Tab-separated table of C-alpha atoms in Angstrom:
chain	number	residue	atom	x	y	z
A	309	ALA	CA	-58.677	12.764	47.945
A	310	GLN	CA	-54.860	13.421	48.077
A	311	SER	CA	-52.197	11.276	46.958
A	312	VAL	CA	-48.200	11.137	47.121
A	313	SER	CA	-46.037	8.993	44.965
A	314	GLN	CA	-42.833	8.817	46.031
A	315	HIS	CA	-41.107	6.290	42.957
A	316	ASN	CA	-37.696	5.683	44.941
A	317	HIS	CA	-37.763	3.412	47.941
A	318	HIS	CA	-33.752	2.697	48.322
A	319	VAL	CA	-31.078	5.282	47.166
A	320	ILE	CA	-27.380	4.369	47.982
A	321	LEU	CA	-25.107	7.110	47.285
A	322	SER	CA	-21.427	7.716	47.721
A	323	GLU	CA	-20.649	10.762	49.553
A	324	ALA	CA	-20.707	14.070	47.519
A	325	ALA	CA	-22.554	12.468	45.310
A	326	SER	CA	-25.743	14.475	43.809
A	327	LEU	CA	-28.994	13.824	45.238
A	328	GLU	CA	-32.050	14.206	43.406
A	329	LEU	CA	-35.646	12.321	45.018
A	330	GLY	CA	-38.939	11.865	43.209
A	331	CYS	CA	-42.109	13.115	44.901
A	332	ASN	CA	-45.546	13.393	42.974
A	333	TYR	CA	-48.750	14.150	44.170
A	334	SER	CA	-52.064	14.127	43.121
A	335	TYR	CA	-54.940	16.777	43.744
A	336	GLY	CA	-56.858	19.178	41.129
A	337	GLY	CA	-56.625	22.094	43.734
A	338	THR	CA	-53.732	24.551	45.209
A	339	VAL	CA	-51.103	22.583	47.990
A	340	ASN	CA	-48.917	22.842	50.626
A	341	LEU	CA	-45.897	20.548	49.845
A	342	PHE	CA	-43.689	19.607	53.019
A	343	TRP	CA	-40.540	17.247	52.977
A	344	TYR	CA	-39.589	15.695	56.460
A	345	VAL	CA	-36.936	13.258	57.394
A	346	GLN	CA	-36.240	10.297	59.747
A	347	TYR	CA	-33.117	9.504	60.818
A	348	PRO	CA	-32.665	6.582	62.197
A	349	GLY	CA	-34.803	5.625	65.401
A	350	GLN	CA	-35.855	9.233	65.546
A	351	HIS	CA	-38.942	11.036	64.973
A	352	LEU	CA	-39.455	13.484	61.951
A	353	GLN	CA	-38.714	16.663	61.005
A	354	LEU	CA	-39.252	18.929	58.944
A	355	LEU	CA	-36.440	19.967	55.990
A	356	LEU	CA	-38.295	22.545	53.876
A	357	LYS	CA	-41.810	23.221	52.665
A	358	TYR	CA	-43.476	25.371	50.370
A	359	PHE	CA	-46.835	27.314	50.523
A	360	SER	CA	-46.800	29.740	47.909
A	361	GLY	CA	-44.640	32.125	46.186
A	362	ASP	CA	-41.336	30.889	44.566
A	363	PRO	CA	-40.992	27.084	43.912
A	364	LEU	CA	-37.778	26.841	44.227
A	365	VAL	CA	-37.400	26.452	48.667
A	366	LYS	CA	-34.729	26.150	50.502
A	367	GLY	CA	-34.401	23.662	53.578
A	368	ILE	CA	-32.262	23.196	56.453
A	369	LYS	CA	-28.688	21.703	55.675
A	370	GLY	CA	-28.592	22.500	51.999
A	371	PHE	CA	-32.067	20.671	50.772
A	372	GLU	CA	-33.956	22.265	48.211
A	373	ALA	CA	-37.275	21.178	46.632
A	374	GLU	CA	-38.799	22.093	43.003
A	375	PHE	CA	-42.116	22.717	42.795
A	376	ILE	CA	-43.029	22.313	39.541
A	377	LYS	CA	-46.791	22.759	38.891
A	378	SER	CA	-47.350	21.735	35.571
A	379	LYS	CA	-45.639	17.595	36.560
A	380	PHE	CA	-47.526	17.904	40.037
A	381	SER	CA	-44.079	17.315	41.265
A	382	PHE	CA	-41.873	18.596	44.644
A	383	ASN	CA	-38.574	16.836	43.871
A	384	LEU	CA	-35.780	16.958	46.734
A	385	ARG	CA	-32.331	17.767	45.648
A	386	LYS	CA	-28.892	18.296	47.399
A	387	PRO	CA	-26.001	18.871	45.814
A	388	SER	CA	-23.681	16.973	47.479
A	389	VAL	CA	-24.493	14.364	50.300
A	390	GLN	CA	-22.861	13.446	53.436
A	391	TRP	CA	-22.727	10.593	55.582
A	392	SER	CA	-25.045	11.936	57.985
A	393	ASP	CA	-27.785	12.132	55.520
A	394	THR	CA	-28.479	8.541	55.579
A	395	ALA	CA	-32.162	8.521	56.525
A	396	GLU	CA	-35.172	7.936	55.324
A	397	TYR	CA	-37.162	11.047	53.274
A	398	PHE	CA	-41.307	11.515	53.524
A	399	CYS	CA	-42.814	13.681	50.885
A	400	ALA	CA	-46.400	15.163	52.827
A	401	VAL	CA	-49.189	17.065	51.078
A	402	ASN	CA	-52.236	19.119	51.954
A	403	ALA	CA	-54.872	20.761	50.313
A	404	TRP	CA	-55.109	24.533	50.967
A	405	THR	CA	-59.019	23.683	51.714
A	406	GLY	CA	-60.847	20.637	53.134
A	407	ARG	CA	-58.662	18.112	55.505
A	408	ARG	CA	-56.261	19.485	57.502
A	409	ALA	CA	-53.719	16.034	58.110
A	410	LEU	CA	-51.147	15.632	56.121
A	411	THR	CA	-50.599	13.096	53.589
A	412	PHE	CA	-47.462	11.026	53.302
A	413	GLY	CA	-45.671	9.241	50.254
A	414	SER	CA	-44.493	5.659	51.424
A	415	GLY	CA	-40.685	7.284	52.044
A	416	THR	CA	-37.145	7.079	49.925
A	417	ARG	CA	-34.281	5.329	52.068
A	418	LEU	CA	-31.568	7.070	51.391
A	419	GLN	CA	-27.898	5.298	52.401
A	420	VAL	CA	-24.700	7.519	51.936
A	421	GLN	CA	-21.348	5.574	52.392
A	422	PRO	CA	-18.043	7.148	53.190
B	377	ASP	CA	-41.030	24.700	73.815
B	378	ALA	CA	-40.359	21.241	74.327
B	379	GLY	CA	-42.008	20.184	71.443
B	380	VAL	CA	-44.903	17.461	71.432
B	381	ILE	CA	-44.498	14.678	74.197
B	382	GLN	CA	-45.099	11.633	74.338
B	383	SER	CA	-45.146	8.251	76.478
B	384	PRO	CA	-44.438	5.942	77.065
B	385	ARG	CA	-41.617	5.791	74.108
B	386	HIS	CA	-41.283	1.617	74.392
B	387	GLU	CA	-44.705	-0.344	75.023
B	388	VAL	CA	-44.227	-4.144	75.125
B	389	THR	CA	-47.507	-6.137	76.144
B	390	GLU	CA	-49.162	-9.284	75.507
B	391	MET	CA	-51.916	-10.032	72.579
B	392	GLY	CA	-54.853	-9.732	74.475
B	393	GLN	CA	-54.046	-6.550	76.775
B	394	GLU	CA	-55.292	-2.920	76.914
B	395	VAL	CA	-52.615	-0.101	75.465
B	396	THR	CA	-52.972	3.245	76.030
B	397	LEU	CA	-50.799	5.952	74.223
B	398	ARG	CA	-50.395	9.159	75.482
B	399	CYS	CA	-49.563	12.791	73.978
B	400	LYS	CA	-48.786	16.045	74.992
B	401	PRO	CA	-48.925	18.558	71.896
B	402	ILE	CA	-46.905	21.531	71.731
B	403	SER	CA	-48.606	25.072	73.861
B	404	GLY	CA	-50.894	26.846	71.540
B	405	HIS	CA	-51.329	24.307	68.806
B	406	ASP	CA	-54.899	23.461	68.169
B	407	TYR	CA	-54.764	20.411	66.038
B	408	LEU	CA	-53.699	16.640	67.038
B	409	PHE	CA	-52.938	13.944	64.941
B	410	TRP	CA	-52.209	10.351	65.454
B	411	TYR	CA	-50.367	8.651	63.035
B	412	ARG	CA	-48.913	4.928	62.765
B	413	GLN	CA	-45.755	4.166	61.003
B	414	THR	CA	-45.303	0.242	59.858
B	415	MET	CA	-43.056	-1.373	57.346
B	416	MET	CA	-46.048	-2.255	55.344
B	417	ARG	CA	-47.843	0.943	55.176
B	418	GLY	CA	-45.780	3.763	56.011
B	419	LEU	CA	-47.169	6.564	57.828
B	420	GLU	CA	-51.175	6.327	57.895
B	421	LEU	CA	-53.134	8.861	59.701
B	422	LEU	CA	-55.174	7.371	62.524
B	423	ILE	CA	-57.706	10.716	63.766
B	424	TYR	CA	-56.941	14.003	64.454
B	425	PHE	CA	-58.665	16.483	66.160
B	426	ASN	CA	-59.303	20.671	65.880
B	427	ASN	CA	-59.910	22.442	68.993
B	428	ASN	CA	-60.132	18.498	70.755
B	429	VAL	CA	-62.596	17.560	68.713
B	430	PRO	CA	-61.877	14.679	66.584
B	431	ILE	CA	-62.741	15.996	62.899
B	432	ASP	CA	-61.698	12.812	60.850
B	433	ASP	CA	-61.311	9.445	62.347
B	434	SER	CA	-61.741	7.314	58.949
B	435	GLY	CA	-58.363	5.908	59.545
B	436	MET	CA	-59.036	4.150	62.840
B	437	PRO	CA	-58.500	0.507	62.148
B	438	GLU	CA	-61.569	-1.117	63.937
B	439	ASP	CA	-63.765	-0.576	66.772
B	440	ARG	CA	-60.431	-1.452	69.178
B	441	PHE	CA	-59.073	1.537	68.814
B	442	SER	CA	-60.125	4.299	70.474
B	443	ALA	CA	-58.778	8.141	71.011
B	444	LYS	CA	-59.662	11.216	72.796
B	445	MET	CA	-59.029	14.546	74.146
B	446	PRO	CA	-60.146	15.781	77.055
B	447	ASN	CA	-58.266	18.849	76.872
B	448	ALA	CA	-56.401	21.499	74.602
B	449	SER	CA	-52.764	19.863	76.354
B	450	PHE	CA	-53.781	15.568	76.504
B	451	SER	CA	-54.540	13.217	74.366
B	452	THR	CA	-54.807	9.142	74.559
B	453	LEU	CA	-54.677	6.729	71.809
B	454	LYS	CA	-56.154	3.880	73.851
B	455	ILE	CA	-56.285	0.125	72.073
B	456	GLN	CA	-58.125	-2.765	73.767
B	457	PRO	CA	-57.865	-5.765	73.312
B	458	SER	CA	-54.915	-5.310	71.397
B	459	GLU	CA	-52.976	-8.028	68.691
B	460	PRO	CA	-49.378	-8.604	67.030
B	461	ARG	CA	-50.407	-6.933	63.970
B	462	ASP	CA	-50.890	-3.566	66.130
B	463	SER	CA	-47.197	-3.543	66.146
B	464	ALA	CA	-46.250	-0.281	64.916
B	465	VAL	CA	-44.834	3.483	65.830
B	466	TYR	CA	-47.308	5.439	67.013
B	467	PHE	CA	-46.898	9.403	66.034
B	468	CYS	CA	-48.512	12.116	67.904
B	469	ALA	CA	-48.247	15.287	65.723
B	470	SER	CA	-49.790	18.942	66.300
B	471	SER	CA	-50.098	22.642	64.657
B	472	ARG	CA	-51.385	25.709	64.751
B	473	SER	CA	-54.242	26.855	62.641
B	474	THR	CA	-52.764	30.221	61.001
B	475	GLY	CA	-53.251	31.017	57.627
B	476	GLN	CA	-52.422	28.262	55.111
B	477	ASN	CA	-49.296	27.229	57.282
B	478	THR	CA	-49.905	23.509	58.218
B	479	GLU	CA	-46.839	22.271	59.141
B	480	ALA	CA	-47.142	19.100	61.749
B	481	PHE	CA	-44.707	18.731	64.392
B	482	PHE	CA	-44.054	15.392	65.245
B	483	GLY	CA	-43.380	13.516	68.727
B	484	GLN	CA	-40.762	10.875	68.840
B	485	GLY	CA	-42.977	8.342	68.469
B	486	THR	CA	-43.845	4.924	70.749
B	487	ARG	CA	-42.931	2.299	70.080
B	488	LEU	CA	-45.780	-0.704	70.482
B	489	THR	CA	-45.148	-4.559	70.142
B	490	VAL	CA	-47.424	-6.587	70.931
B	491	VAL	CA	-46.531	-9.987	71.398
């Protein structure tokens, strides 16, 4: 079975600071990896995804993530955060074979102070 | 496309009452998922369907919960009888089986409060 760990539960940054949110997954086979964002009171929206190819993935709003297979990691980064990035961020994984549904991490709440 | 549509957006009900949540997936999507989000447990998969057939319902908490998908454009999640611990945001999501692309698109969610 797959599992996802997000070690940062709550992150507080000032505007223009750099962001890195950790995500580690547990699964021995090939996986698809995702980062979703949930703004306050809203639904989950896709930030970026990795299926194969270049392990450095660029998403919307200046976010990027790097897949490091040897570390089972898919950390999310942004060089300079804005107040509007305040939201909860979820890492998700699913295996190429087996269960189709995504398995989500517990989420990281990001608070950006102006 | 209008995206995944859920109704109602908010539901407040008394303990013991039946609650029905509704979902319309994106047209052409053949997978439909029901998730529950709580502060304590995060996002949990309850059940998912492929081509209207339930594939994995291992996440359904107990017999009080049931889900149906009578056709490709409609699904329901029913709780009977409801209990206060069922209070959560319930999300429906859908995806299309195009190769390895398993991206799921989420609805706005139904915030359920059981008092």
